[in-house]
Structure formats: C-alpha cells, structure tokens
mmCIF file of C-alpha atoms and ligand atoms in Angstrom:
data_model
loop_
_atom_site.group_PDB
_atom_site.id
_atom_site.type_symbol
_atom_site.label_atom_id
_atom_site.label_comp_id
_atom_site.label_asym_id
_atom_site.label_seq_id
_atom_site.Cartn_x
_atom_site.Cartn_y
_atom_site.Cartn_z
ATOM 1 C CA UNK A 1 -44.147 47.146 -45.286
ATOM 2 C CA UNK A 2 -46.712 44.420 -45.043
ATOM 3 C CA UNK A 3 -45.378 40.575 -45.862
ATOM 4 C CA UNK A 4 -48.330 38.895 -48.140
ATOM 5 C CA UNK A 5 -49.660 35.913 -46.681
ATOM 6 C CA UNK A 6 -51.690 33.612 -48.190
ATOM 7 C CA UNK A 7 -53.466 31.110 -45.680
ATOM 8 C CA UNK A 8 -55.626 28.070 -46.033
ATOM 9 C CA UNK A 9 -58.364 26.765 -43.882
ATOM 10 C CA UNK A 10 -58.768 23.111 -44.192
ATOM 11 C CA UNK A 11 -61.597 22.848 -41.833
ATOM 12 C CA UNK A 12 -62.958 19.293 -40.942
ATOM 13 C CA UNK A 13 -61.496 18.071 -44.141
ATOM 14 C CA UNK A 14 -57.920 16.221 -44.709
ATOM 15 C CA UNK A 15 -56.346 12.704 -43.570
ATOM 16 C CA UNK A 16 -52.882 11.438 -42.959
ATOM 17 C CA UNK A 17 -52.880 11.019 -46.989
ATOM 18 C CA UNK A 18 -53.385 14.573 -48.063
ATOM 19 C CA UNK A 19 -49.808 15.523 -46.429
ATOM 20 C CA UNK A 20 -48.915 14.283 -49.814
ATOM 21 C CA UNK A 21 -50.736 17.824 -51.111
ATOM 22 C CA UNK A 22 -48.543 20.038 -48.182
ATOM 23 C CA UNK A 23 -44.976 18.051 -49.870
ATOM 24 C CA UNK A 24 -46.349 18.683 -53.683
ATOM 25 C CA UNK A 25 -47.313 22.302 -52.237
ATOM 26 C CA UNK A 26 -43.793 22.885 -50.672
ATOM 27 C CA UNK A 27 -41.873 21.498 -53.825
ATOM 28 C CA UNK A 28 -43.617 23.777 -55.869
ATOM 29 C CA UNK A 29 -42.518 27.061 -53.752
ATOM 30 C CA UNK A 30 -39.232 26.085 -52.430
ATOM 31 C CA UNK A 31 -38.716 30.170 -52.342
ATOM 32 C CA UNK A 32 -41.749 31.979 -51.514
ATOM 33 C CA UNK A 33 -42.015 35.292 -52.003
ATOM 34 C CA UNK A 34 -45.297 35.956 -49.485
ATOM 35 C CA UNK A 35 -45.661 33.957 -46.293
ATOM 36 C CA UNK A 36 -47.833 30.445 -46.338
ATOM 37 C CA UNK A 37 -49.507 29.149 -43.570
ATOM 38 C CA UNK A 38 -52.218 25.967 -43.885
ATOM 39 C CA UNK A 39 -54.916 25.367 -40.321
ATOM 40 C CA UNK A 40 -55.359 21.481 -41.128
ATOM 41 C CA UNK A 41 -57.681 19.813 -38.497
ATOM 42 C CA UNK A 42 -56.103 19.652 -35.427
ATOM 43 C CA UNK A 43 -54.985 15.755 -35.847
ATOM 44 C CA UNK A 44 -52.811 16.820 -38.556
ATOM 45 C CA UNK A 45 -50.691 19.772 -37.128
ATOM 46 C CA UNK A 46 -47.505 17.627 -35.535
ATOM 47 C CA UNK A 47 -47.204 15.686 -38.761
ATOM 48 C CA UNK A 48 -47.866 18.593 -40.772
ATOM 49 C CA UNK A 49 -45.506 20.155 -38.848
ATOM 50 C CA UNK A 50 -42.664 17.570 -39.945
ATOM 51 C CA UNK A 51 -43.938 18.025 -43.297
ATOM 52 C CA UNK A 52 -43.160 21.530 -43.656
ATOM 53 C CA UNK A 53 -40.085 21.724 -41.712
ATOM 54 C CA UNK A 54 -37.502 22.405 -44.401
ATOM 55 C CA UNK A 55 -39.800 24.661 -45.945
ATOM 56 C CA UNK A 56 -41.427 28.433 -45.137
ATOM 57 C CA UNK A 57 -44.892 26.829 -44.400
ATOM 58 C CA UNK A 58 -46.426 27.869 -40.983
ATOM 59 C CA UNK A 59 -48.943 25.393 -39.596
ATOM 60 C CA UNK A 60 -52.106 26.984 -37.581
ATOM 61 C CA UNK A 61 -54.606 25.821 -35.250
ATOM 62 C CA UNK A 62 -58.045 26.279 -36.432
ATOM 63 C CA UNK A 63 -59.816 27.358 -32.525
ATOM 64 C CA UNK A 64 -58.726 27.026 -29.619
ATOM 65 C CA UNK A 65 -60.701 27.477 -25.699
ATOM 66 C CA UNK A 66 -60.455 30.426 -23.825
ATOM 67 C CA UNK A 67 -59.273 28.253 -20.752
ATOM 68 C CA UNK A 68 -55.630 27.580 -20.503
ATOM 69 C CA UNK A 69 -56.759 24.100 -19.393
ATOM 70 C CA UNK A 70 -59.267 22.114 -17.795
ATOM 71 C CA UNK A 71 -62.431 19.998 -17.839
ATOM 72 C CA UNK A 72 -63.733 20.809 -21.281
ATOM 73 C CA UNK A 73 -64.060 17.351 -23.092
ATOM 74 C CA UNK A 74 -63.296 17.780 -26.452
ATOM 75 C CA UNK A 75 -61.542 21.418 -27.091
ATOM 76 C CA UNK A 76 -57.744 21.798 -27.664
ATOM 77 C CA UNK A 77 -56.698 24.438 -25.330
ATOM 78 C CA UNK A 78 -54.132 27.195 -27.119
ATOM 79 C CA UNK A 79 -50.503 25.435 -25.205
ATOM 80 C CA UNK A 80 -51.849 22.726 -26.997
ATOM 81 C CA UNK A 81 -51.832 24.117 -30.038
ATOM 82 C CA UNK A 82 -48.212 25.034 -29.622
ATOM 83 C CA UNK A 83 -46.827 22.255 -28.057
ATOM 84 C CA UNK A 84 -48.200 20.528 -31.023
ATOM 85 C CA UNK A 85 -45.401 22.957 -33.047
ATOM 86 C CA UNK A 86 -48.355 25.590 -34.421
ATOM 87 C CA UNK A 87 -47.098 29.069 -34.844
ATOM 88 C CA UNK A 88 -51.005 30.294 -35.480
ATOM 89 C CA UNK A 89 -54.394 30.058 -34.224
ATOM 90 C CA UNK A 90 -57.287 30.778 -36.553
ATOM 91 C CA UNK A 91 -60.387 32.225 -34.218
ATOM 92 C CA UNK A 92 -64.075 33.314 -34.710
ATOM 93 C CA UNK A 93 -64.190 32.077 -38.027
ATOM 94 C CA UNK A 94 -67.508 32.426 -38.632
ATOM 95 C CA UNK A 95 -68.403 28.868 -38.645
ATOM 96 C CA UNK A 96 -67.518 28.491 -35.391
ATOM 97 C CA UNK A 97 -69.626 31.715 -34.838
ATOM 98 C CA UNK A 98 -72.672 29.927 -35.790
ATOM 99 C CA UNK A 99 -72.108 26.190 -34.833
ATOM 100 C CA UNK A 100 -70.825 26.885 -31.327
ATOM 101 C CA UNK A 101 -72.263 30.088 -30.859
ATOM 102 C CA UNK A 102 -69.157 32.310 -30.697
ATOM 103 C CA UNK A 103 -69.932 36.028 -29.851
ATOM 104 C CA UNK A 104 -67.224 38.325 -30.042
ATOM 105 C CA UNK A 105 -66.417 37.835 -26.378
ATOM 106 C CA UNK A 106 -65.255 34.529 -26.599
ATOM 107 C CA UNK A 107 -63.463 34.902 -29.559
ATOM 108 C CA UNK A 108 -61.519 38.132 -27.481
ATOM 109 C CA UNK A 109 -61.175 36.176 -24.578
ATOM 110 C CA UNK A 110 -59.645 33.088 -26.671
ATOM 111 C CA UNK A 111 -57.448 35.481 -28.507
ATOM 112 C CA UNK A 112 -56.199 36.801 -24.904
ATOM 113 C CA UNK A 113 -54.956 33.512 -23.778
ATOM 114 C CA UNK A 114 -53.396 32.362 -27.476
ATOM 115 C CA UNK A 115 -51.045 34.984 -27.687
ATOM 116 C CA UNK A 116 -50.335 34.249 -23.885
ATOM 117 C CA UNK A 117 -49.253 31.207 -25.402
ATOM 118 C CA UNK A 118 -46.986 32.590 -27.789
ATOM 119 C CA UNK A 119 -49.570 31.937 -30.923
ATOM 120 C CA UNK A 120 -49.746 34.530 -33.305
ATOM 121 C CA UNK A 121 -53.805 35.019 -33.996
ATOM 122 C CA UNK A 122 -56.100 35.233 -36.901
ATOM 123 C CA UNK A 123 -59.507 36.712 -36.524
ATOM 124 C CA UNK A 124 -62.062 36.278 -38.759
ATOM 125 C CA UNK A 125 -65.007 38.933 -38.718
ATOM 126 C CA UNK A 126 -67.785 39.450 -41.525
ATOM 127 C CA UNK A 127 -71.550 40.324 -42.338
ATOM 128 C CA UNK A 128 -74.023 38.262 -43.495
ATOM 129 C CA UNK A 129 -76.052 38.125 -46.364
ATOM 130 C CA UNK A 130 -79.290 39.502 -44.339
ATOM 131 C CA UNK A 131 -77.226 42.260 -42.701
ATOM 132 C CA UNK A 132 -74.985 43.134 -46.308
ATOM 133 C CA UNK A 133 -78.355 43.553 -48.115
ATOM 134 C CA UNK A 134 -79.943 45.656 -45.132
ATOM 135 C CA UNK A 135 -76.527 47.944 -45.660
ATOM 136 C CA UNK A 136 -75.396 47.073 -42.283
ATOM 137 C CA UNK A 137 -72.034 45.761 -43.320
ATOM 138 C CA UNK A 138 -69.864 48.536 -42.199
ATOM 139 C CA UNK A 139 -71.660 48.699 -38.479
ATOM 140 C CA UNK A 140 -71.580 44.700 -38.596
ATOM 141 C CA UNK A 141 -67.715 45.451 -38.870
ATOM 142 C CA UNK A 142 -67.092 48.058 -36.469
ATOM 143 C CA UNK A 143 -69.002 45.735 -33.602
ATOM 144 C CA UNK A 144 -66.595 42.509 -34.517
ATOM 145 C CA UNK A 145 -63.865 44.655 -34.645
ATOM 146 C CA UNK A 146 -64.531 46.368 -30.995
ATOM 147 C CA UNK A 147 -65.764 43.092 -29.472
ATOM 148 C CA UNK A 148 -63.097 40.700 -31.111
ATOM 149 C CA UNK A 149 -59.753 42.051 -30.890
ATOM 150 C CA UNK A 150 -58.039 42.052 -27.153
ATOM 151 C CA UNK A 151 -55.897 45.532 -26.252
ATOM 152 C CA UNK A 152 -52.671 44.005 -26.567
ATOM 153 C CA UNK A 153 -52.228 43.285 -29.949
ATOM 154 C CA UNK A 154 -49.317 44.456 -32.391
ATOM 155 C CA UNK A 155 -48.596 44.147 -35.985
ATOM 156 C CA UNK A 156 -46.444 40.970 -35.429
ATOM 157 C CA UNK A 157 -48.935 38.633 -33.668
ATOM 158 C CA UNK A 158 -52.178 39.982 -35.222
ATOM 159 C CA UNK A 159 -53.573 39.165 -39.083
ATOM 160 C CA UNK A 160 -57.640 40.167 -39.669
ATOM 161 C CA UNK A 161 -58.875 37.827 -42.219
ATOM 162 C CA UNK A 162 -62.525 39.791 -43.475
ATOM 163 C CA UNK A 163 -65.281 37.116 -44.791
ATOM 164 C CA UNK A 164 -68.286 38.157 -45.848
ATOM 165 C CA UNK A 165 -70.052 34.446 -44.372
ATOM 166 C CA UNK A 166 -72.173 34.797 -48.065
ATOM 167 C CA UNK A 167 -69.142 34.464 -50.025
ATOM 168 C CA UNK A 168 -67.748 31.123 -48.000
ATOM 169 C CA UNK A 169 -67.691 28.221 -50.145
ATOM 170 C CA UNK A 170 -70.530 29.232 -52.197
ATOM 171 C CA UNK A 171 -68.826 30.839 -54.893
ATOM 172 C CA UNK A 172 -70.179 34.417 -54.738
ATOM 173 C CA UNK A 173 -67.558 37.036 -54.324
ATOM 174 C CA UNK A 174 -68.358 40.671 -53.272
ATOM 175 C CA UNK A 175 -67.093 43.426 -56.030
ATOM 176 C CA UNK A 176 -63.789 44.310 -55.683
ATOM 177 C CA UNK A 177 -64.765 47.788 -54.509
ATOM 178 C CA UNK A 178 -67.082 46.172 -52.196
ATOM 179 C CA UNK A 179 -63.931 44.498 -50.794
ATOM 180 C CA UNK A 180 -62.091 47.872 -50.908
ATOM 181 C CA UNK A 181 -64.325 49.603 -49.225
ATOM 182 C CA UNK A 182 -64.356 47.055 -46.094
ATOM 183 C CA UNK A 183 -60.689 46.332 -45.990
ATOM 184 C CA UNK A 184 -60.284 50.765 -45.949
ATOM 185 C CA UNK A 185 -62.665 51.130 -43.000
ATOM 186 C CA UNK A 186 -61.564 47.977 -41.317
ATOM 187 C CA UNK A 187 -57.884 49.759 -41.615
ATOM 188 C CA UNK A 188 -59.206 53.136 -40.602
ATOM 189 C CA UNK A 189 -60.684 51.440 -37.518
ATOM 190 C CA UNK A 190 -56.889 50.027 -36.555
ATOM 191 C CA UNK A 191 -55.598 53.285 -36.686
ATOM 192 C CA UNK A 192 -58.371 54.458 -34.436
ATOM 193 C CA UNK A 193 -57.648 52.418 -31.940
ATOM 194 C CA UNK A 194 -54.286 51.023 -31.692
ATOM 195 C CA UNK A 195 -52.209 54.036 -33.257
ATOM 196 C CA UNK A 196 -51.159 54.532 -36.984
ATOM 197 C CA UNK A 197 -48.278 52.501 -36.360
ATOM 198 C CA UNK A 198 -49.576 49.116 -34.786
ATOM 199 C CA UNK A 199 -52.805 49.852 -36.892
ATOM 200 C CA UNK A 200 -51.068 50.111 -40.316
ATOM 201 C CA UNK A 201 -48.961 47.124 -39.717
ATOM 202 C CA UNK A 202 -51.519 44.935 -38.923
ATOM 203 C CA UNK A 203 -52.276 42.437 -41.508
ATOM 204 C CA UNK A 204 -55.554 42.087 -43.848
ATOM 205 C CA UNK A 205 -56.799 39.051 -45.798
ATOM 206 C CA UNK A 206 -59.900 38.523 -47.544
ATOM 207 C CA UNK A 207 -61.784 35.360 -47.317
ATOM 208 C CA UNK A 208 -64.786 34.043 -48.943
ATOM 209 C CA UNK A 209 -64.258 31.993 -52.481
ATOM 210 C CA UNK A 210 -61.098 33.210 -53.592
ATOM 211 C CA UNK A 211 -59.648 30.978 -56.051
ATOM 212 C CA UNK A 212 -56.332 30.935 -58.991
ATOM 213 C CA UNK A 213 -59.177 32.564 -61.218
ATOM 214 C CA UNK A 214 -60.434 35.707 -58.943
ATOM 215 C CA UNK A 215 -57.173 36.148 -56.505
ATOM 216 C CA UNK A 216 -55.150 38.315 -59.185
ATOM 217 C CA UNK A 217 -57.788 41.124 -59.368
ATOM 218 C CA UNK A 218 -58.700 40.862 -55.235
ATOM 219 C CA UNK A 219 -55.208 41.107 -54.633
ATOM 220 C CA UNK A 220 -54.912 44.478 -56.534
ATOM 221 C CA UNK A 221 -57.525 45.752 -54.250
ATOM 222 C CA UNK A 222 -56.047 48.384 -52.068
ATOM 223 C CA UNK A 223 -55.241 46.974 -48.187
ATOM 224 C CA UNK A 224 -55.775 43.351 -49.592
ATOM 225 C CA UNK A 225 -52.561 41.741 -47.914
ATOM 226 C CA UNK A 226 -53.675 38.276 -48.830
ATOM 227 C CA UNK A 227 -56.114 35.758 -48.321
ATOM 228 C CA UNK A 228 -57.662 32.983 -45.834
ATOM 229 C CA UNK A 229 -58.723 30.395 -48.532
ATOM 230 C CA UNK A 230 -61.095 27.203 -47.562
ATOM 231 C CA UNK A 231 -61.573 25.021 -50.568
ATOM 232 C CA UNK A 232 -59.136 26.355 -52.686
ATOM 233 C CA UNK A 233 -56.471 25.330 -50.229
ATOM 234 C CA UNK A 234 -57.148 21.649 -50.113
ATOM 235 C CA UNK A 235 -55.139 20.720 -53.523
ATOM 236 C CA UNK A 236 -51.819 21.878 -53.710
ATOM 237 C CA UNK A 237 -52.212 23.137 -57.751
ATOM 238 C CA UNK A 238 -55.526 25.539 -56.609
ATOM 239 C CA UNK A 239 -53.697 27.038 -53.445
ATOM 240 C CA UNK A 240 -50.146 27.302 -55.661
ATOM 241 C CA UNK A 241 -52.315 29.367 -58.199
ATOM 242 C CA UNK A 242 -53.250 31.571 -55.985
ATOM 243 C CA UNK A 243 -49.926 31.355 -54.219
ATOM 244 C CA UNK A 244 -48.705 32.886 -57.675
ATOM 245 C CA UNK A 245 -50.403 35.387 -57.978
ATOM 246 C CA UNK A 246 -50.415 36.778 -54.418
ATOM 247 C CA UNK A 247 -46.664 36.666 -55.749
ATOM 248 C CA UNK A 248 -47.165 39.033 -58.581
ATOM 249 C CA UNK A 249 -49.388 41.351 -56.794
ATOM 250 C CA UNK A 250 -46.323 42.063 -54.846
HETATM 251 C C1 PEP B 1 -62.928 30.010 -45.246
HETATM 252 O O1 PEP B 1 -63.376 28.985 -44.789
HETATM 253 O O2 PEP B 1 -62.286 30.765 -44.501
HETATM 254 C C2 PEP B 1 -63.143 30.321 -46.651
HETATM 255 C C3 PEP B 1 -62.833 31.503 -47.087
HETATM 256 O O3 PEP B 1 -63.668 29.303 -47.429
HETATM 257 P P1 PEP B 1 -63.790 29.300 -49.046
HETATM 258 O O4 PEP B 1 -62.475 29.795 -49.606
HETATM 259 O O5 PEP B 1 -64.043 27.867 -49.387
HETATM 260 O O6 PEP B 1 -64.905 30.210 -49.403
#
C-alpha cells in the first residue's frame, strides 16, 4: 500500500518570516493522515527543520550536485543537504532542466550520489507544451524515465513527481484522463524495469497547478499518490486544502 504524500516546492521564494506559514501549517495537521514534506530554499532547511520537529513534516532539498564535494562555487552538494537535517532531495525539476541545462544524465548521476547520502529522491520528469501537442508525451516520458532514474532504486527512497512543464504555475491543468493515462504508463514502465514489486511501490505525484479547488478530482485519478505543489504550497491555508483532500482521497 502506497502512503499519500503531498509535497511543496517553494522554489526561490520564502524568508526567515514565512516559517510562521510551516508552524500555522503544522498546527493545523497535528495528525496527518498522508505524509508532508515542504523543499524551502536551501537557507531555510536547518530552521525549517526545528520548525517541524514535533511534527510529521519532512523537509527536502530542492537540487543538489552530482559531486560529493568540491570546487563548484555556489551548489550545495547532497551531505550537505543532510547534514543540514533534510530527509529529501527534489531533482530535475524541470526548471532546473531549462535554467541550468539538466539532461537526464545529470539528474541520474545526482540521484546516484543523494541516496549515497542517505536522501530519499524526487524526480521530476514531463513534456512540454511543443512536444504534448506534437503527441510525443508518452515517448517524452519513456526517455526521462530511462535516462533519469539510477538502477538502484526501491520503493522506500524513490517518489516520481510527473509535470507536464505547461501546467507549472500557469494555471492550465491536463484532463484528468490525460493525467491517468501518464501516471498508468509511467507505472507500467516501473514494472518493466525494476520488477512488479519495487515498480508498484514506487511513489507517483502529479505536479503542475494543483490547488484546494482541482486536487480532489486529480487525486481520484487512478496511480495519483499525491502531489508536488509550487504556489499552492507557499500559504499554509492553500497547501492544508489540498492537504485535506489528499486526506479524503484516501
Ligand atoms: C512545481 O514547481 O513543481 C509546481 C508544480 O508548481 P505549481 O504548483 O505552481 O504549478
């Protein structure tokens, strides 16, 4: 049995001051019944870390380099990450994709060396608009898959988050059996290559404007187990919607 998870992405957004969302956040699900887990910018994970320490809130790293460590001015290496008191790393998100180039060999050899580290890893794969509307989409998401995801995964230290990069913070969602049909192949593909057991274990969340509005039908969608939500994350009373009804779908 799959445990929900609902995750949020706060990207290069959040100061000491919105901590004050992750303690309204946490009083609001003392219980959970679905795991949470919130990737603040990296200058935020110890103290979000002491934030969330009474509570079932896991804190995630939002990249990390494929070097253990080194000269590379600027990037948090994966130990990091940890040491820092992150359970998670979140990797080939497609922003990163396109801002820093990511193929799906860095984000493979980056996932290699965080769960060296003892990080469980999100990877984020998804088509764009060009390649959804040339009917691509499933071939789009057989290559991330095969590129992206090292050998040694299992069920435990692995969650696929699918974003179509169309329906990131713009507000557009694909159908719901647009999503169905991605999150069934994407599962079919596990099974393919890591075994029915690791491959059915493995955890999917969709990504791409998900908000308390839309999450209640996506969540109904067959091999939904969650979502990786940007801006919906960033107040505590959009993410708890959602929260809820990842809850219900349950
Ligand atoms: C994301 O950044 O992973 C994301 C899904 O963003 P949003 O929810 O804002 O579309």
């Amino acid at each position: 049995m799959r445990r929900k998870l609902a995750a949020g992405n706060w990207k290069m957004n959040g100061l000491s001051a919105e901590l004050a969302e992750v303690e309204a956040l946490c009083a609001a699900h003392p219980d959970p019944k679905v795991d949470l887990l919130i990737a603040p910018p990296a200058t935020l994970i110890s103290s979000m870390v002491v934030t969330a320490s009474d509570h079932r809130l896991a804190v995630a790293g939002q990249d990390c380099h494929a070097e253990e460590s080194g000269a590379h001015t600027g990037d948090i290496s994966a130990q990091m990450l940890k040491d820092a008191g992150a359970s998670h790393v979140i990797l080939g998100h497609s922003e990163r994709r396109e801002d820093h180039n990511e193929s799906d060999d860095d984000v493979r050899s980056k996932a290699r060396t965080a769960l060296a580290a003892g990080l469980k890893i999100i990877i984020c794969i998804g088509e764009s608009l060009e390649e959804r509307e040339a009917a691509n989409t499933l071939d789009i998401i057989a290559g991330q898959l095969a590129g992206s995801l090292p050998d040694i995964l299992t069920g435990e230290n692995t969650i696929i988050a699918y974003e179509p990069i169309w329906a990131i913070g713009t507000g557009k969602v694909p159908t719901l059996g647009q999503i169905g049909e991605v999150h069934d192949f994407i599962r079919t593909k596990l099974e393919a290559r890591f075994g029915e057991g690791v491959g059915r274990s493995i955890r999917l969340l969709y990504g791409g404007s998900v908000k308390p509005s839309n999450a209640s039908d996506i969540f109904a969608v067959s091999n939904v187990d969650g979502a990786l939500v940007g801006g919906a994350s960033l107040k505590a009373s959009d993410f708890s919607g959602i929260i809820k009804a990842l809850e219900d779908a349950i």
